[in-house]
XYZ file of C-alpha atoms in Angstrom:
293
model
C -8.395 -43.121 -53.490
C -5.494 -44.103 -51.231
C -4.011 -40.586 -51.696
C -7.170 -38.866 -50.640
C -7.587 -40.894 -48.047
C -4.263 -40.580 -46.533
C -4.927 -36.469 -47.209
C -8.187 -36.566 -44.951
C -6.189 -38.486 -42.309
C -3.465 -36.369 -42.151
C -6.024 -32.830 -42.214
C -7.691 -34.779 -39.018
C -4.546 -34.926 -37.646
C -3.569 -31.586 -37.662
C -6.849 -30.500 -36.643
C -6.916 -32.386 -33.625
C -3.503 -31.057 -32.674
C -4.818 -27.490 -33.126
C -8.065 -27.941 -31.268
C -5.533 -29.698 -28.344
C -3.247 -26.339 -28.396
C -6.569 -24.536 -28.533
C -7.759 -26.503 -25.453
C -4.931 -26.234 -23.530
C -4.551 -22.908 -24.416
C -8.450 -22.092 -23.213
C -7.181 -24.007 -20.203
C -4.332 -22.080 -18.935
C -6.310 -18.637 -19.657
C -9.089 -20.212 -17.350
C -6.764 -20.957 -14.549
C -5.144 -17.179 -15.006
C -8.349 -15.917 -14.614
C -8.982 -17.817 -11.420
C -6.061 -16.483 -10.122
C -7.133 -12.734 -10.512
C -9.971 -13.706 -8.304
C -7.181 -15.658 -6.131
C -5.677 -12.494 -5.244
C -8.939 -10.468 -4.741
C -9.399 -13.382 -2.292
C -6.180 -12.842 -0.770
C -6.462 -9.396 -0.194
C -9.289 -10.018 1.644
C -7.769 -12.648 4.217
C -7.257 -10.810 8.102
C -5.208 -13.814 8.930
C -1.458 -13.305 8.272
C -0.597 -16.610 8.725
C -2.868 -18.252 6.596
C -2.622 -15.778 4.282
C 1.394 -16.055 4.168
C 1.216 -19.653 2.959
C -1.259 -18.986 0.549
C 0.025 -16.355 -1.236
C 3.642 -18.558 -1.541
C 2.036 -21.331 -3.240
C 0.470 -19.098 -5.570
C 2.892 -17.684 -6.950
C 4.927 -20.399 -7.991
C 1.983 -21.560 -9.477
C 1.823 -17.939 -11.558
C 5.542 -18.740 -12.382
C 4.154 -22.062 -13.852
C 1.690 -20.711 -15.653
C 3.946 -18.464 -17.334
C 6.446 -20.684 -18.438
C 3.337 -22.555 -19.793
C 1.368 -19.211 -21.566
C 4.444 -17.039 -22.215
C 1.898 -14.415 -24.073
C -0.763 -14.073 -21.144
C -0.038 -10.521 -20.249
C -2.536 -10.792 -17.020
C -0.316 -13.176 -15.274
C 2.986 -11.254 -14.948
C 1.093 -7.947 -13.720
C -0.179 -10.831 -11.139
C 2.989 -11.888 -9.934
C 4.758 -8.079 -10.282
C 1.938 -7.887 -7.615
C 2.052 -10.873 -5.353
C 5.520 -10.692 -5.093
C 6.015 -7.126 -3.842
C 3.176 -7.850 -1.923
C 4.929 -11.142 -0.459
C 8.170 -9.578 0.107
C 6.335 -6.269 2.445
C 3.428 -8.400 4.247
C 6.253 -11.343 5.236
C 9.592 -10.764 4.215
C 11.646 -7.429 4.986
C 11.155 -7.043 8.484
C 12.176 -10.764 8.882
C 15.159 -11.110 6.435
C 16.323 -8.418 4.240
C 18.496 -9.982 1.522
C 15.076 -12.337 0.779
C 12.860 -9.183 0.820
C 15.392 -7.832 -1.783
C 15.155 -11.071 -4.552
C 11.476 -10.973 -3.995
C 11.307 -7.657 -4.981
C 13.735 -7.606 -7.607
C 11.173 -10.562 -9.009
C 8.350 -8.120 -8.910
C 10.078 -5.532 -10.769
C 10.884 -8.105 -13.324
C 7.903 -9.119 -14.064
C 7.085 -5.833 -14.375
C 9.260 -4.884 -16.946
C 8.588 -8.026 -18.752
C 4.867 -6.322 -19.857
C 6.482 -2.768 -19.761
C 9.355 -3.853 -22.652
C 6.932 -5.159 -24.963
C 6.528 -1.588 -25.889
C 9.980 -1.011 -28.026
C 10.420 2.085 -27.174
C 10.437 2.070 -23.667
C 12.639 -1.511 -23.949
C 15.156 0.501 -25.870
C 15.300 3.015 -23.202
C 15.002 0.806 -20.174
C 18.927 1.104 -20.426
C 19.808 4.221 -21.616
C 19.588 7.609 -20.177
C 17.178 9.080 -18.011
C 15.371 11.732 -21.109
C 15.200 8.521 -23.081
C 13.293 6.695 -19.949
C 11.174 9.873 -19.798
C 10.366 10.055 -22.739
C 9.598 6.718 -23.191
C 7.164 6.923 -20.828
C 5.197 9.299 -21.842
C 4.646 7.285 -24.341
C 2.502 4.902 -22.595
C -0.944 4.951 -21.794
C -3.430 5.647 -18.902
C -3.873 1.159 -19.513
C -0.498 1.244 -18.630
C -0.303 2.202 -14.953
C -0.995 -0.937 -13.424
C 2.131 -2.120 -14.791
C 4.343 0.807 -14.316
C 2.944 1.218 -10.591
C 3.907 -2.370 -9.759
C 7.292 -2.150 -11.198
C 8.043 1.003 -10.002
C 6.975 -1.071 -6.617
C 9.305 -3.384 -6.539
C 11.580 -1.058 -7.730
C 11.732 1.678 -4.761
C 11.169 -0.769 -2.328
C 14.872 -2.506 -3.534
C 16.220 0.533 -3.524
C 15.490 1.665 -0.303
C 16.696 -1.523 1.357
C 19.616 -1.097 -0.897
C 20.810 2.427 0.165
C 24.400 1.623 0.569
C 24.463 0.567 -3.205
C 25.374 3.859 -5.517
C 24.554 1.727 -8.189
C 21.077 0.954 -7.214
C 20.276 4.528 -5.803
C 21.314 5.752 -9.354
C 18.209 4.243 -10.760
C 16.313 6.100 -7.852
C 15.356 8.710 -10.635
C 13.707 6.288 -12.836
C 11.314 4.819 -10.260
C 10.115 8.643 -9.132
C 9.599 9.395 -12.917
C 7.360 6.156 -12.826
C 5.569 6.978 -9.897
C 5.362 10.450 -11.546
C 3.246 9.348 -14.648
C 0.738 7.033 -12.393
C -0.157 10.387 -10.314
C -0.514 11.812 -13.990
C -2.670 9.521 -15.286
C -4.836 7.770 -11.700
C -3.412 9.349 -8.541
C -5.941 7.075 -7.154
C -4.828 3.643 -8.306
C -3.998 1.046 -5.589
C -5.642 3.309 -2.669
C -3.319 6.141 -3.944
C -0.168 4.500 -4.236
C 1.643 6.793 -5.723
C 1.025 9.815 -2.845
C 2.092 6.588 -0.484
C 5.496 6.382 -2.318
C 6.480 9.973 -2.565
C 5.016 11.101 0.977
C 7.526 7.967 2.331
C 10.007 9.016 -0.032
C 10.509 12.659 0.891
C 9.691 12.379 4.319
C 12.440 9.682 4.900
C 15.067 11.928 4.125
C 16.651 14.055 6.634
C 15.943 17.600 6.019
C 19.365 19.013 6.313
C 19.970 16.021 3.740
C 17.330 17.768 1.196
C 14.616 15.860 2.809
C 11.289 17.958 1.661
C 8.931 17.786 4.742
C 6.435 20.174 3.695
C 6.215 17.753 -0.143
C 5.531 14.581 2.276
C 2.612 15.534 4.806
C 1.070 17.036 1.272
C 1.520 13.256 -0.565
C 0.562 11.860 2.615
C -2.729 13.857 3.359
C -3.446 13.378 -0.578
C -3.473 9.631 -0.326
C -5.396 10.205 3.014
C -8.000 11.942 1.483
C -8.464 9.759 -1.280
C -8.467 6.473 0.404
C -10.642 7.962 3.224
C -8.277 7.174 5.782
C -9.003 3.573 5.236
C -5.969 2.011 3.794
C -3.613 1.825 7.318
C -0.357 1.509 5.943
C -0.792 5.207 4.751
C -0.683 6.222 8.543
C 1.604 3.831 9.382
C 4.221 4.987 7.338
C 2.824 8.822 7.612
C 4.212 8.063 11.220
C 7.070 6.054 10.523
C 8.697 9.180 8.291
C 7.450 12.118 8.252
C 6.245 12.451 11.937
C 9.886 10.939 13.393
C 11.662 13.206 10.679
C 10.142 16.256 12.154
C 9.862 14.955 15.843
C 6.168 15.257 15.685
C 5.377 12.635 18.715
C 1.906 14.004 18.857
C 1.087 12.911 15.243
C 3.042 9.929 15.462
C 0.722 9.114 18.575
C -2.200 9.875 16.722
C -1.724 8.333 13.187
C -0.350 4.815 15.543
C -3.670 4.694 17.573
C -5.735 5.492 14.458
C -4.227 2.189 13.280
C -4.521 0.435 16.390
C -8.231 1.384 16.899
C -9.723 0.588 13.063
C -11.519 -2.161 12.890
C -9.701 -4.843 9.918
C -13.364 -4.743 7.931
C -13.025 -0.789 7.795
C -11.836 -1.702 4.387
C -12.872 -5.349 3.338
C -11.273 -5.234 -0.068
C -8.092 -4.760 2.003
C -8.314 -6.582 5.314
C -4.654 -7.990 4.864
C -2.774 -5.134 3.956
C -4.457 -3.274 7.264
C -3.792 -6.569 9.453
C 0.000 -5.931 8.106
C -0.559 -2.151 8.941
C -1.555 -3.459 12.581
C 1.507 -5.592 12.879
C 3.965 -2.892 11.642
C 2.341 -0.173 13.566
C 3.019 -2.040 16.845
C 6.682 -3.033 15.565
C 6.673 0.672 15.474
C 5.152 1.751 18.900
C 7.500 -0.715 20.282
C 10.227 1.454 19.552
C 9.074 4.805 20.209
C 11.149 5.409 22.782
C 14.095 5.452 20.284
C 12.431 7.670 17.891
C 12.113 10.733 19.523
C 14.781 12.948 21.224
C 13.112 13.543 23.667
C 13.084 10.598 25.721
């Protein structure tokens, strides 16, 4: 009697321990998926100031969470996101070794969903047909993560250019950027067309710079975004249309900016109230930009 009674004590115990990892676990995955609608919110703030402290506490909250619910695979893609996000709306025109750590988080994170596939893990390091090949053998569910990584990637990189090491893994991020316009050229208001049109038309063309490749990303992630994602023009302007001495463009795309209205997009109010803010960083130095001043 004393036996089964200490059995049926000890099977309550262990059930209430499971039900309490259950309820924690329930718990965390709650508070992840608040934070999905956290950064939809975010996204949506016009005010850069409020939205700057926000989005800091936030993510070291995500980082939290993770340690917590090492398996949630929403909450990395979240910070891959925030943090890339954090580092361009705040960060690298302010202080470029931060922008650079932030980002390097963001690709982390990234990688941290990407390299639970062992195939691409075991290539992560090796060669670049490996890489390749290992991503094509992802899926279309994938791009999310491989766009954000790739991300935080390029955007190191270019603030990195004096680093052969880190422009040797320049190749890697294009083929990244490369499968997302494979499999949803559309994803993050055409991302992808943002990356390669700033890409290519960043680089001199006696360098190997390809003008004629950027206006076509460019006008591609135009086109699909219906001119309503800003930083598209702004950066249309701020490569392409200085690479080729275009001022007339440059003019054009800039007051295209300056003129939209912040709800022409509401899904995106803060990454067009950056746009505004980089676009006049940008007009303020016209002057430099063009030879012909």
């Amino acid at each position: 009697m004393t036996h089964s009674r200490t059995l049926r004590s000890l099977l309550l115990v262990l059930v209430v321990v499971a039900l309490s990892g259950c309820v924690q676990r329930f718990a965390l995955r709650t508070v992840g998926g608040i934070m999905d609608y956290g950064l939809e919110a975010f996204n949506e703030e016009s005010d850069l100031q409020l939205a700057q402290g926000a989005l800091g506490s936030n993510l070291k909250l995500i980082d939290a969470l993770i340690k917590a619910d090492p398996d949630n695979d929403r909450l990395p893609l979240l910070a891959s996101q925030g943090y890339s996000a954090y580092a361009l709306a705040f960060v690298e025109d302010e202080d470029v070794e931060r922008a650079r750590a932030f980002y390097l988080r963001g690709r982390d994170y990234g990688l941290r969903l990407l390299t639970q596939n062992k195939r691409f893990r075991d290539a992560v390091e090796g060669d670049l047909q490996s890489f390749n090949a290992a991503l094509a053998s992802l899926s279309r569910s994938d791009v999310p993560a491989v766009f954000w990584t790739a991300f935080g990637w390029g955007n190191y990189i270019n603030m990195t250019r004096a680093s052969v090491q880190a422009l040797a893994d320049l190749p890697r991020v294009n083929a990244m950027m490369e499968f997302v316009l494979q499999h949803d050229p559309a994803y993050y208001y055409a991302g992808a067309h943002l990356y390669f049109g700033s890409i290519h038309g960043s680089i001199p063309v006696v360098m190997g710079g390809k003008s004629d490749v950027a206006k076509h990303h460019f006008e591609q992630c135009l086109a699909l975004t219906e001119g309503k994602f800003l930083l598209a023009h702004v950066y249309y302007a701020k490569t392409y249309a200085v690479q080729v001495q275009e001022r007339e463009l440059f003019d054009a795309l800039l007051k295209t900016v300056e003129a939209a209205p912040l709800d022409i997009l509401p899904e995106a109010r803060l990454a067009n109230a950056v746009a505004k803010r980089k676009a006049a960083q940008l007009r303020a130095q016209e002057h430099e930009l063009f030879e012909d001043e």
